[in-house]
PDB file of C-alpha atoms in Angstrom:
ATOM      1  CA  UNK M 276      -6.948 -26.861  78.351  1.00 47.00           C
ATOM      2  CA  UNK M 277     -10.671 -26.115  77.927  1.00 48.00           C
ATOM      3  CA  UNK M 278     -12.647 -27.832  75.208  1.00 51.00           C
ATOM      4  CA  UNK M 279     -14.701 -25.553  72.999  1.00 47.00           C
ATOM      5  CA  UNK M 280     -18.384 -26.526  73.026  1.00 53.00           C
ATOM      6  CA  UNK M 281     -19.671 -27.898  69.679  1.00 50.00           C
ATOM      7  CA  UNK M 282     -22.145 -25.039  69.158  1.00 50.00           C
ATOM      8  CA  UNK M 283     -19.312 -22.510  69.506  1.00 48.00           C
ATOM      9  CA  UNK M 284     -17.240 -24.392  66.952  1.00 48.00           C
ATOM     10  CA  UNK M 285     -20.202 -24.387  64.537  1.00 44.00           C
ATOM     11  CA  UNK M 286     -20.734 -20.664  65.061  1.00 52.00           C
ATOM     12  CA  UNK M 287     -17.033 -19.921  64.355  1.00 49.00           C
ATOM     13  CA  UNK M 288     -17.100 -22.094  61.246  1.00 45.00           C
ATOM     14  CA  UNK M 289     -20.234 -20.342  59.999  1.00 45.00           C
ATOM     15  CA  UNK M 290     -18.624 -16.949  60.571  1.00 50.00           C
ATOM     16  CA  UNK M 291     -15.503 -18.004  58.674  1.00 48.00           C
ATOM     17  CA  UNK M 292     -17.587 -19.295  55.755  1.00 46.00           C
ATOM     18  CA  UNK M 293     -19.635 -16.093  55.687  1.00 47.00           C
ATOM     19  CA  UNK M 294     -16.508 -13.933  55.566  1.00 44.00           C
ATOM     20  CA  UNK M 295     -15.023 -16.094  52.803  1.00 49.00           C
ATOM     21  CA  UNK M 296     -18.264 -15.916  50.810  1.00 48.00           C
ATOM     22  CA  UNK M 297     -18.400 -12.140  51.206  1.00 48.00           C
ATOM     23  CA  UNK M 298     -14.815 -11.814  49.988  1.00 50.00           C
ATOM     24  CA  UNK M 299     -15.523 -14.111  47.012  1.00 51.00           C
ATOM     25  CA  UNK M 300     -18.596 -12.104  46.031  1.00 47.00           C
ATOM     26  CA  UNK M 301     -16.670  -8.844  46.365  1.00 49.00           C
ATOM     27  CA  UNK M 302     -13.884 -10.188  44.173  1.00 50.00           C
ATOM     28  CA  UNK M 303     -16.422 -11.366  41.603  1.00 50.00           C
ATOM     29  CA  UNK M 304     -18.071  -7.955  41.637  1.00 51.00           C
ATOM     30  CA  UNK M 305     -14.662  -6.387  41.111  1.00 52.00           C
ATOM     31  CA  UNK M 306     -14.095  -8.626  38.101  1.00 49.00           C
ATOM     32  CA  UNK M 307     -17.498  -7.641  36.692  1.00 49.00           C
ATOM     33  CA  UNK M 308     -16.615  -3.979  37.117  1.00 54.00           C
ATOM     34  CA  UNK M 309     -13.401  -4.517  35.169  1.00 61.00           C
ATOM     35  CA  UNK M 310     -15.202  -6.119  32.243  1.00 67.00           C
ATOM     36  CA  UNK M 311     -15.518  -3.941  29.170  1.00 68.00           C
ATOM     37  CA  UNK M 312     -19.057  -2.808  28.330  1.00 77.00           C
ATOM     38  CA  UNK M 313     -20.694  -4.578  25.386  1.00 86.00           C
ATOM     39  CA  UNK M 314     -19.769  -3.227  21.954  1.00 89.00           C
ATOM     40  CA  UNK M 315     -22.284  -0.949  20.247  1.00 92.00           C
ATOM     41  CA  UNK M 316     -23.877  -2.372  17.129  1.00 95.00           C
ATOM     42  CA  UNK M 317     -24.265  -0.954  13.652  1.00 96.00           C
ATOM     43  CA  UNK M 318     -27.973  -0.588  14.419  1.00 95.00           C
ATOM     44  CA  UNK M 319     -27.163   1.388  17.574  1.00 95.00           C
ATOM     45  CA  UNK M 320     -25.042   3.794  15.558  1.00 97.00           C
ATOM     46  CA  UNK M 321     -27.697   4.106  12.852  1.00 97.00           C
ATOM     47  CA  UNK M 322     -30.259   5.108  15.455  1.00 97.00           C
ATOM     48  CA  UNK M 323     -27.850   7.762  16.766  1.00 97.00           C
ATOM     49  CA  UNK M 324     -27.150   9.245  13.326  1.00 98.00           C
ATOM     50  CA  UNK M 325     -29.186  11.958  11.649  1.00 98.00           C
ATOM     51  CA  UNK M 326     -29.978   9.697   8.668  1.00 98.00           C
ATOM     52  CA  UNK M 327     -32.123   7.372  10.801  1.00 97.00           C
ATOM     53  CA  UNK M 328     -35.619   7.239   9.336  1.00 96.00           C
ATOM     54  CA  UNK M 329     -34.755   8.990   6.066  1.00 97.00           C
ATOM     55  CA  UNK M 330     -36.216   7.535   2.887  1.00 98.00           C
ATOM     56  CA  UNK M 331     -33.137   8.629   0.894  1.00 98.00           C
ATOM     57  CA  UNK M 332     -29.532   9.506   1.626  1.00 98.00           C
ATOM     58  CA  UNK M 333     -28.150  12.689   0.046  1.00 98.00           C
ATOM     59  CA  UNK M 334     -24.637  12.277  -1.339  1.00 98.00           C
ATOM     60  CA  UNK M 335     -22.574  15.060  -2.868  1.00 98.00           C
ATOM     61  CA  UNK M 336     -20.569  14.040  -5.937  1.00 98.00           C
ATOM     62  CA  UNK M 337     -18.767  15.572  -8.878  1.00 96.00           C
ATOM     63  CA  UNK M 338     -20.452  15.334 -12.272  1.00 96.00           C
ATOM     64  CA  UNK M 339     -17.686  16.607 -14.568  1.00 93.00           C
ATOM     65  CA  UNK M 340     -14.737  14.378 -13.569  1.00 94.00           C
ATOM     66  CA  UNK M 341     -14.394  11.345 -15.882  1.00 96.00           C
ATOM     67  CA  UNK M 342     -13.470   8.089 -14.083  1.00 97.00           C
ATOM     68  CA  UNK M 343     -14.156   9.707 -10.677  1.00 97.00           C
ATOM     69  CA  UNK M 344     -17.545  11.416 -10.751  1.00 97.00           C
ATOM     70  CA  UNK M 345     -19.385  12.060 -13.988  1.00 97.00           C
ATOM     71  CA  UNK M 346     -22.994  12.365 -15.106  1.00 97.00           C
ATOM     72  CA  UNK M 347     -23.208  10.493 -18.395  1.00 94.00           C
ATOM     73  CA  UNK M 348     -26.533   9.995 -20.194  1.00 94.00           C
ATOM     74  CA  UNK M 349     -28.348  10.712 -16.945  1.00 95.00           C
ATOM     75  CA  UNK M 350     -26.388   8.098 -14.971  1.00 97.00           C
ATOM     76  CA  UNK M 351     -23.759   8.854 -12.330  1.00 98.00           C
ATOM     77  CA  UNK M 352     -20.526   6.980 -13.005  1.00 98.00           C
ATOM     78  CA  UNK M 353     -16.955   6.843 -11.682  1.00 98.00           C
ATOM     79  CA  UNK M 354     -14.828   5.498  -8.864  1.00 98.00           C
ATOM     80  CA  UNK M 355     -16.132   7.956  -6.248  1.00 98.00           C
ATOM     81  CA  UNK M 356     -19.691   7.171  -7.295  1.00 98.00           C
ATOM     82  CA  UNK M 357     -19.089   3.420  -6.905  1.00 98.00           C
ATOM     83  CA  UNK M 358     -17.652   3.951  -3.424  1.00 98.00           C
ATOM     84  CA  UNK M 359     -20.664   6.118  -2.593  1.00 98.00           C
ATOM     85  CA  UNK M 360     -23.046   3.372  -3.747  1.00 98.00           C
ATOM     86  CA  UNK M 361     -21.247   0.800  -1.582  1.00 98.00           C
ATOM     87  CA  UNK M 362     -21.389   3.037   1.500  1.00 98.00           C
ATOM     88  CA  UNK M 363     -25.052   3.894   0.894  1.00 98.00           C
ATOM     89  CA  UNK M 364     -26.036   0.227   0.489  1.00 98.00           C
ATOM     90  CA  UNK M 365     -24.125  -0.661   3.671  1.00 97.00           C
ATOM     91  CA  UNK M 366     -26.098   2.007   5.536  1.00 98.00           C
ATOM     92  CA  UNK M 367     -29.391   0.558   4.278  1.00 97.00           C
ATOM     93  CA  UNK M 368     -29.869   2.700   1.145  1.00 98.00           C
ATOM     94  CA  UNK M 369     -29.311   0.144  -1.611  1.00 97.00           C
ATOM     95  CA  UNK M 370     -29.999   1.188  -5.192  1.00 97.00           C
ATOM     96  CA  UNK M 371     -30.002   4.587  -6.860  1.00 97.00           C
ATOM     97  CA  UNK M 372     -33.688   4.981  -6.033  1.00 98.00           C
ATOM     98  CA  UNK M 373     -32.610   5.366  -2.384  1.00 98.00           C
ATOM     99  CA  UNK M 374     -29.884   7.911  -3.180  1.00 98.00           C
ATOM    100  CA  UNK M 375     -30.330  11.594  -3.916  1.00 98.00           C
ATOM    101  CA  UNK M 376     -27.243  12.587  -5.902  1.00 98.00           C
ATOM    102  CA  UNK M 377     -26.242  16.220  -5.307  1.00 98.00           C
ATOM    103  CA  UNK M 378     -23.833  17.720  -7.891  1.00 98.00           C
ATOM    104  CA  UNK M 379     -21.122  19.777  -6.169  1.00 96.00           C
ATOM    105  CA  UNK M 380     -18.200  21.877  -7.342  1.00 92.00           C
ATOM    106  CA  UNK M 381     -14.945  21.632  -5.380  1.00 91.00           C
ATOM    107  CA  UNK M 382     -15.439  24.912  -3.521  1.00 91.00           C
ATOM    108  CA  UNK M 383     -19.032  24.054  -2.583  1.00 95.00           C
ATOM    109  CA  UNK M 384     -18.318  20.817  -0.690  1.00 96.00           C
ATOM    110  CA  UNK M 385     -17.769  22.169   2.812  1.00 97.00           C
ATOM    111  CA  UNK M 386     -20.729  24.617   2.730  1.00 97.00           C
ATOM    112  CA  UNK M 387     -22.975  21.776   1.514  1.00 98.00           C
ATOM    113  CA  UNK M 388     -22.055  19.614   4.515  1.00 98.00           C
ATOM    114  CA  UNK M 389     -22.326  22.472   6.976  1.00 97.00           C
ATOM    115  CA  UNK M 390     -25.683  23.585   5.611  1.00 97.00           C
ATOM    116  CA  UNK M 391     -27.272  20.127   5.539  1.00 97.00           C
ATOM    117  CA  UNK M 392     -27.604  20.060   1.761  1.00 98.00           C
ATOM    118  CA  UNK M 393     -25.929  16.639   1.791  1.00 98.00           C
ATOM    119  CA  UNK M 394     -25.458  13.802   4.295  1.00 98.00           C
ATOM    120  CA  UNK M 395     -22.145  12.635   2.818  1.00 98.00           C
ATOM    121  CA  UNK M 396     -19.627  13.787   0.218  1.00 98.00           C
ATOM    122  CA  UNK M 397     -17.651  11.369  -1.952  1.00 98.00           C
ATOM    123  CA  UNK M 398     -15.914  13.668  -4.406  1.00 97.00           C
ATOM    124  CA  UNK M 399     -12.085  13.622  -4.449  1.00 95.00           C
ATOM    125  CA  UNK M 400     -12.267  15.207  -0.986  1.00 96.00           C
ATOM    126  CA  UNK M 401      -8.712  15.395   0.418  1.00 94.00           C
ATOM    127  CA  UNK M 402      -8.358  15.062   4.186  1.00 96.00           C
ATOM    128  CA  UNK M 403      -6.492  18.036   5.673  1.00 94.00           C
ATOM    129  CA  UNK M 404      -6.077  19.396   9.190  1.00 95.00           C
ATOM    130  CA  UNK M 405      -7.730  22.674   8.211  1.00 95.00           C
ATOM    131  CA  UNK M 406     -10.770  20.932   6.739  1.00 96.00           C
ATOM    132  CA  UNK M 407     -11.085  18.681   9.805  1.00 97.00           C
ATOM    133  CA  UNK M 408     -11.886  21.802  11.812  1.00 97.00           C
ATOM    134  CA  UNK M 409     -14.999  22.287   9.663  1.00 98.00           C
ATOM    135  CA  UNK M 410     -16.159  18.773   8.687  1.00 98.00           C
ATOM    136  CA  UNK M 411     -15.457  15.169   9.661  1.00 98.00           C
ATOM    137  CA  UNK M 412     -13.879  12.510   7.486  1.00 98.00           C
ATOM    138  CA  UNK M 413     -14.033   8.732   7.249  1.00 98.00           C
ATOM    139  CA  UNK M 414     -11.174   7.060   5.455  1.00 97.00           C
ATOM    140  CA  UNK M 415      -8.938   7.442   3.605  1.00 98.00           C
ATOM    141  CA  UNK M 416     -10.306   5.250   0.840  1.00 98.00           C
ATOM    142  CA  UNK M 417      -7.686   6.309  -1.731  1.00 97.00           C
ATOM    143  CA  UNK M 418      -4.182   7.800  -1.755  1.00 95.00           C
ATOM    144  CA  UNK M 419      -3.256   9.916  -4.754  1.00 92.00           C
ATOM    145  CA  UNK M 420      -0.701  12.575  -5.689  1.00 91.00           C
ATOM    146  CA  UNK M 421      -0.750  15.971  -7.344  1.00 92.00           C
ATOM    147  CA  UNK M 422       0.297  15.884 -10.986  1.00 94.00           C
ATOM    148  CA  UNK M 423       0.182  18.013 -14.134  1.00 97.00           C
ATOM    149  CA  UNK M 424      -1.560  17.458 -17.463  1.00 97.00           C
ATOM    150  CA  UNK M 425       0.042  19.095 -20.516  1.00 98.00           C
ATOM    151  CA  UNK M 426      -0.538  19.106 -24.291  1.00 98.00           C
ATOM    152  CA  UNK M 427       1.689  16.570 -26.032  1.00 97.00           C
ATOM    153  CA  UNK M 428       3.363  19.389 -27.978  1.00 96.00           C
ATOM    154  CA  UNK M 429       4.730  20.698 -24.640  1.00 97.00           C
ATOM    155  CA  UNK M 430       5.691  17.393 -23.025  1.00 94.00           C
ATOM    156  CA  UNK M 431       9.417  18.083 -23.507  1.00 95.00           C
ATOM    157  CA  UNK M 432       9.131  21.650 -22.225  1.00 96.00           C
ATOM    158  CA  UNK M 433       7.064  21.299 -19.031  1.00 97.00           C
ATOM    159  CA  UNK M 434       8.721  18.606 -16.901  1.00 95.00           C
ATOM    160  CA  UNK M 435       9.475  20.257 -13.536  1.00 95.00           C
ATOM    161  CA  UNK M 436       7.964  22.599 -10.982  1.00 95.00           C
ATOM    162  CA  UNK M 437      10.536  25.176 -12.110  1.00 96.00           C
ATOM    163  CA  UNK M 438       9.062  24.988 -15.612  1.00 97.00           C
ATOM    164  CA  UNK M 439       5.624  25.815 -14.199  1.00 97.00           C
ATOM    165  CA  UNK M 440       7.039  29.095 -12.861  1.00 96.00           C
ATOM    166  CA  UNK M 441       8.181  30.315 -16.278  1.00 95.00           C
ATOM    167  CA  UNK M 442       6.318  33.495 -17.311  1.00 92.00           C
ATOM    168  CA  UNK M 443       5.264  32.122 -20.682  1.00 93.00           C
ATOM    169  CA  UNK M 444       3.222  29.269 -19.212  1.00 97.00           C
ATOM    170  CA  UNK M 445      -0.317  29.712 -17.899  1.00 98.00           C
ATOM    171  CA  UNK M 446      -1.214  27.096 -15.271  1.00 98.00           C
ATOM    172  CA  UNK M 447      -4.816  26.338 -14.358  1.00 98.00           C
ATOM    173  CA  UNK M 448      -6.429  24.655 -11.340  1.00 97.00           C
ATOM    174  CA  UNK M 449      -9.769  24.521  -9.510  1.00 93.00           C
ATOM    175  CA  UNK M 450     -10.671  26.859  -6.668  1.00 91.00           C
ATOM    176  CA  UNK M 451     -10.934  25.590  -3.090  1.00 88.00           C
ATOM    177  CA  UNK M 452      -8.671  22.619  -3.840  1.00 90.00           C
ATOM    178  CA  UNK M 453      -5.543  21.403  -2.085  1.00 90.00           C
ATOM    179  CA  UNK M 454      -3.791  21.800  -5.442  1.00 93.00           C
ATOM    180  CA  UNK M 455      -4.404  25.550  -5.364  1.00 94.00           C
ATOM    181  CA  UNK M 456      -2.718  25.707  -1.953  1.00 92.00           C
ATOM    182  CA  UNK M 457       0.190  23.517  -3.077  1.00 93.00           C
ATOM    183  CA  UNK M 458       0.865  25.627  -6.162  1.00 95.00           C
ATOM    184  CA  UNK M 459       0.940  28.752  -3.994  1.00 95.00           C
ATOM    185  CA  UNK M 460       3.405  27.029  -1.660  1.00 93.00           C
ATOM    186  CA  UNK M 461       5.719  26.388  -4.616  1.00 94.00           C
ATOM    187  CA  UNK M 462       5.346  29.988  -5.890  1.00 95.00           C
ATOM    188  CA  UNK M 463       3.523  28.850  -9.009  1.00 96.00           C
ATOM    189  CA  UNK M 464       1.051  31.441 -10.242  1.00 96.00           C
ATOM    190  CA  UNK M 465      -2.192  29.754 -11.274  1.00 96.00           C
ATOM    191  CA  UNK M 466      -5.423  30.724 -12.953  1.00 97.00           C
ATOM    192  CA  UNK M 467      -8.213  29.510 -10.678  1.00 96.00           C
ATOM    193  CA  UNK M 468     -11.528  28.332 -12.119  1.00 95.00           C
ATOM    194  CA  UNK M 469     -14.537  26.471 -10.703  1.00 91.00           C
ATOM    195  CA  UNK M 470     -13.913  23.000 -12.167  1.00 92.00           C
ATOM    196  CA  UNK M 471     -10.884  21.095 -13.476  1.00 95.00           C
ATOM    197  CA  UNK M 472     -12.969  20.446 -16.587  1.00 95.00           C
ATOM    198  CA  UNK M 473     -12.933  24.203 -17.242  1.00 96.00           C
ATOM    199  CA  UNK M 474      -9.123  24.076 -17.138  1.00 97.00           C
ATOM    200  CA  UNK M 475      -9.025  21.219 -19.631  1.00 97.00           C
ATOM    201  CA  UNK M 476     -11.454  22.985 -21.945  1.00 97.00           C
ATOM    202  CA  UNK M 477      -9.304  26.109 -21.741  1.00 98.00           C
ATOM    203  CA  UNK M 478      -6.153  24.122 -22.493  1.00 98.00           C
ATOM    204  CA  UNK M 479      -7.776  22.594 -25.576  1.00 97.00           C
ATOM    205  CA  UNK M 480      -8.664  26.125 -26.704  1.00 97.00           C
ATOM    206  CA  UNK M 481      -5.112  27.374 -26.158  1.00 97.00           C
ATOM    207  CA  UNK M 482      -5.791  29.534 -23.088  1.00 97.00           C
ATOM    208  CA  UNK M 483      -3.639  27.437 -20.715  1.00 98.00           C
ATOM    209  CA  UNK M 484      -0.437  25.449 -21.098  1.00 98.00           C
ATOM    210  CA  UNK M 485      -0.931  23.088 -18.146  1.00 98.00           C
ATOM    211  CA  UNK M 486      -3.521  21.863 -15.655  1.00 98.00           C
ATOM    212  CA  UNK M 487      -2.636  20.710 -12.146  1.00 97.00           C
ATOM    213  CA  UNK M 488      -4.858  18.536  -9.955  1.00 94.00           C
ATOM    214  CA  UNK M 489      -5.040  15.104  -8.343  1.00 93.00           C
ATOM    215  CA  UNK M 490      -3.671  12.293 -10.499  1.00 93.00           C
ATOM    216  CA  UNK M 491      -7.051  10.549 -10.283  1.00 94.00           C
ATOM    217  CA  UNK M 492      -8.907  13.531 -11.747  1.00 95.00           C
ATOM    218  CA  UNK M 493      -6.338  14.148 -14.473  1.00 96.00           C
ATOM    219  CA  UNK M 494      -6.377  10.459 -15.439  1.00 95.00           C
ATOM    220  CA  UNK M 495     -10.063  10.862 -16.241  1.00 96.00           C
ATOM    221  CA  UNK M 496      -9.410  13.653 -18.737  1.00 96.00           C
ATOM    222  CA  UNK M 497      -6.481  11.720 -20.177  1.00 95.00           C
ATOM    223  CA  UNK M 498      -8.897   8.862 -20.833  1.00 95.00           C
ATOM    224  CA  UNK M 499     -11.083  11.276 -22.815  1.00 95.00           C
ATOM    225  CA  UNK M 500      -8.265  12.830 -24.843  1.00 96.00           C
ATOM    226  CA  UNK M 501      -5.453  10.248 -24.942  1.00 95.00           C
ATOM    227  CA  UNK M 502      -3.986  11.582 -28.189  1.00 97.00           C
ATOM    228  CA  UNK M 503      -3.938  15.220 -27.053  1.00 97.00           C
ATOM    229  CA  UNK M 504      -2.479  15.191 -23.536  1.00 97.00           C
ATOM    230  CA  UNK M 505       0.201  13.630 -21.385  1.00 95.00           C
ATOM    231  CA  UNK M 506       0.354  13.216 -17.627  1.00 94.00           C
ATOM    232  CA  UNK M 507       3.580  14.561 -16.090  1.00 94.00           C
ATOM    233  CA  UNK M 508       4.797  13.223 -12.749  1.00 89.00           C
ATOM    234  CA  UNK M 509       6.120  16.160 -10.734  1.00 89.00           C
ATOM    235  CA  UNK M 510       7.747  16.026  -7.287  1.00 81.00           C
ATOM    236  CA  UNK M 511       5.264  18.083  -5.313  1.00 86.00           C
ATOM    237  CA  UNK M 512       6.083  15.836  -2.376  1.00 71.00           C
ATOM    238  CA  UNK M 513       2.612  15.440  -0.928  1.00 76.00           C
ATOM    239  CA  UNK M 514       0.137  12.588  -0.936  1.00 88.00           C
ATOM    240  CA  UNK M 515      -3.551  13.311  -1.056  1.00 90.00           C
ATOM    241  CA  UNK M 516      -5.671  11.142   1.259  1.00 96.00           C
ATOM    242  CA  UNK M 517      -9.202  11.045  -0.129  1.00 97.00           C
ATOM    243  CA  UNK M 518     -11.942  10.620   2.462  1.00 98.00           C
ATOM    244  CA  UNK M 519     -15.716  10.590   2.752  1.00 98.00           C
ATOM    245  CA  UNK M 520     -16.932  13.920   4.099  1.00 98.00           C
ATOM    246  CA  UNK M 521     -19.414  13.769   7.000  1.00 98.00           C
ATOM    247  CA  UNK M 522     -21.099  16.563   8.999  1.00 98.00           C
ATOM    248  CA  UNK M 523     -18.911  17.388  11.983  1.00 97.00           C
ATOM    249  CA  UNK M 524     -21.900  17.097  14.315  1.00 97.00           C
ATOM    250  CA  UNK M 525     -22.645  13.455  13.473  1.00 98.00           C
ATOM    251  CA  UNK M 526     -19.878  11.232  14.920  1.00 98.00           C
ATOM    252  CA  UNK M 527     -22.152   8.175  14.713  1.00 98.00           C
ATOM    253  CA  UNK M 528     -22.430   8.486  10.925  1.00 98.00           C
ATOM    254  CA  UNK M 529     -18.677   9.016  10.619  1.00 98.00           C
ATOM    255  CA  UNK M 530     -18.082   5.834  12.643  1.00 98.00           C
ATOM    256  CA  UNK M 531     -20.449   3.856  10.433  1.00 98.00           C
ATOM    257  CA  UNK M 532     -18.791   4.964   7.190  1.00 98.00           C
ATOM    258  CA  UNK M 533     -15.335   4.214   8.621  1.00 98.00           C
ATOM    259  CA  UNK M 534     -16.542   0.777   9.754  1.00 98.00           C
ATOM    260  CA  UNK M 535     -17.818  -0.174   6.302  1.00 98.00           C
ATOM    261  CA  UNK M 536     -14.699   1.134   4.545  1.00 98.00           C
ATOM    262  CA  UNK M 537     -12.700  -1.053   6.920  1.00 98.00           C
ATOM    263  CA  UNK M 538     -14.927  -4.014   6.066  1.00 96.00           C
ATOM    264  CA  UNK M 539     -14.062  -3.607   2.384  1.00 97.00           C
ATOM    265  CA  UNK M 540     -10.375  -3.192   3.259  1.00 97.00           C
ATOM    266  CA  UNK M 541     -10.339  -6.459   5.238  1.00 96.00           C
ATOM    267  CA  UNK M 542     -12.055  -8.329   2.415  1.00 94.00           C
ATOM    268  CA  UNK M 543      -9.324  -7.166   0.048  1.00 93.00           C
ATOM    269  CA  UNK M 544      -6.613  -8.202   2.518  1.00 91.00           C
ATOM    270  CA  UNK M 545      -8.152 -11.654   2.772  1.00 87.00           C
ATOM    271  CA  UNK M 546      -7.964 -12.159  -0.975  1.00 82.00           C
ATOM    272  CA  UNK M 547     -11.659 -11.571  -1.582  1.00 81.00           C
ATOM    273  CA  UNK M 548     -12.721  -9.326  -4.464  1.00 88.00           C
ATOM    274  CA  UNK M 549     -13.726  -6.363  -2.323  1.00 95.00           C
ATOM    275  CA  UNK M 550     -16.188  -3.592  -3.281  1.00 96.00           C
ATOM    276  CA  UNK M 551     -13.216  -1.197  -3.450  1.00 97.00           C
ATOM    277  CA  UNK M 552     -11.258  -3.374  -5.866  1.00 95.00           C
ATOM    278  CA  UNK M 553     -14.301  -3.914  -8.073  1.00 96.00           C
ATOM    279  CA  UNK M 554     -14.867  -0.143  -8.274  1.00 97.00           C
ATOM    280  CA  UNK M 555     -11.204   0.524  -9.030  1.00 96.00           C
ATOM    281  CA  UNK M 556     -10.957  -2.055 -11.814  1.00 94.00           C
ATOM    282  CA  UNK M 557     -14.105  -0.670 -13.476  1.00 94.00           C
ATOM    283  CA  UNK M 558     -12.878   2.903 -13.497  1.00 96.00           C
ATOM    284  CA  UNK M 559      -9.379   4.139 -12.649  1.00 95.00           C
ATOM    285  CA  UNK M 560      -7.447   0.887 -12.922  1.00 93.00           C
ATOM    286  CA  UNK M 561      -6.777   0.829 -16.680  1.00 91.00           C
ATOM    287  CA  UNK M 562      -5.525   4.454 -16.681  1.00 89.00           C
ATOM    288  CA  UNK M 563      -3.233   4.710 -13.653  1.00 87.00           C
ATOM    289  CA  UNK M 564       0.342   3.549 -14.108  1.00 72.00           C
ATOM    290  CA  UNK M 565       0.979   1.913 -10.734  1.00 73.00           C
ATOM    291  CA  UNK M 566      -0.975  -0.873  -9.081  1.00 76.00           C
ATOM    292  CA  UNK M 567      -3.160   0.427  -6.284  1.00 84.00           C
ATOM    293  CA  UNK M 568      -4.730  -1.138  -3.230  1.00 92.00           C
ATOM    294  CA  UNK M 569      -7.203   0.202  -0.718  1.00 96.00           C
ATOM    295  CA  UNK M 570      -5.503   2.053   2.154  1.00 96.00           C
ATOM    296  CA  UNK M 571      -6.483   1.119   5.681  1.00 97.00           C
ATOM    297  CA  UNK M 572      -9.038   3.573   7.097  1.00 98.00           C
ATOM    298  CA  UNK M 573      -8.100   5.482  10.244  1.00 97.00           C
ATOM    299  CA  UNK M 574      -9.946   5.681  13.582  1.00 97.00           C
ATOM    300  CA  UNK M 575     -12.262   2.759  12.883  1.00 98.00           C
ATOM    301  CA  UNK M 576     -14.608   1.878  15.775  1.00 97.00           C
ATOM    302  CA  UNK M 577     -15.293  -1.651  16.951  1.00 95.00           C
ATOM    303  CA  UNK M 578     -18.937  -2.419  16.187  1.00 95.00           C
ATOM    304  CA  UNK M 579     -21.154  -5.478  16.062  1.00 95.00           C
ATOM    305  CA  UNK M 580     -22.126  -5.873  12.422  1.00 92.00           C
ATOM    306  CA  UNK M 581     -25.582  -6.745  11.064  1.00 78.00           C
ATOM    307  CA  UNK M 582     -24.506 -10.320  10.361  1.00 67.00           C
ATOM    308  CA  UNK M 583     -23.074 -10.781  13.845  1.00 65.00           C
ATOM    309  CA  UNK M 584     -26.461  -9.954  15.373  1.00 52.00           C
ATOM    310  CA  UNK M 585     -28.306 -12.559  13.295  1.00 43.00           C
ATOM    311  CA  UNK M 586     -29.263 -15.767  15.150  1.00 40.00           C
ATOM    312  CA  UNK M 587     -27.130 -18.755  14.303  1.00 38.00           C
ATOM    313  CA  UNK M 588     -28.595 -22.224  13.834  1.00 37.00           C
TER     314      UNK M 588
END
């Protein structure tokens, strides 16, 4: 049996160590490759969005819907308006001096987003598959239903969808709304006008017997005329998911709005008085029958928030 010279043993040992080191480094590199890339930050998304560098953010709202979006004594008020203020402040546009409010009728919302008239829309904007082909949505931030407002003198006569079909009753709704589509689906003939407020005015003047729209919108008019009207719960069978409208070509802005709606949602879940709950209690809360809570937004991205980027002592 021949003895291996010491230098040969050292060379073999060195080779073995080199191979082992190479394999270790390769495995480590493989682990690095499997690591997820760092999360984008809110600031990253802001820089990607079209609002980066703007002095004001343009938000489309209703101005004739009490409790939701109304212009009263030169000041925008309502639940939608409060949500819009929260979103704007979260995006870096705190205070009404940084917001350009753009009054919009129901049928003008999609053209306003597509044409760049507004950056966002917060105006009882129901999320539908058809609309998602034309604009993007963040949310939902509220779930409502379609209901009917009637004069108190007719509260015992108009109680069902079948009643709405009776020839003697003239039903009114706003054009370009999901309610218009739903009434058509139930074979209810409706008079279509520009704003729900026009329907209510017409009903007070005796031109219509009922108005159909989202419960949230009708609750606002009920708050104005509590002795004249009654809200009738009808089984239309659909829930309206209200979302914030965003231009379809700006996914970064959509992600940001969804992220901040989720932030409010989590605060409410943790028992903190969230921006959503504060807005609801100031506006819709006293007039809606059932207790409401903020729905969880859909398709929320994972982002590093402003606070998470701040140095910690």
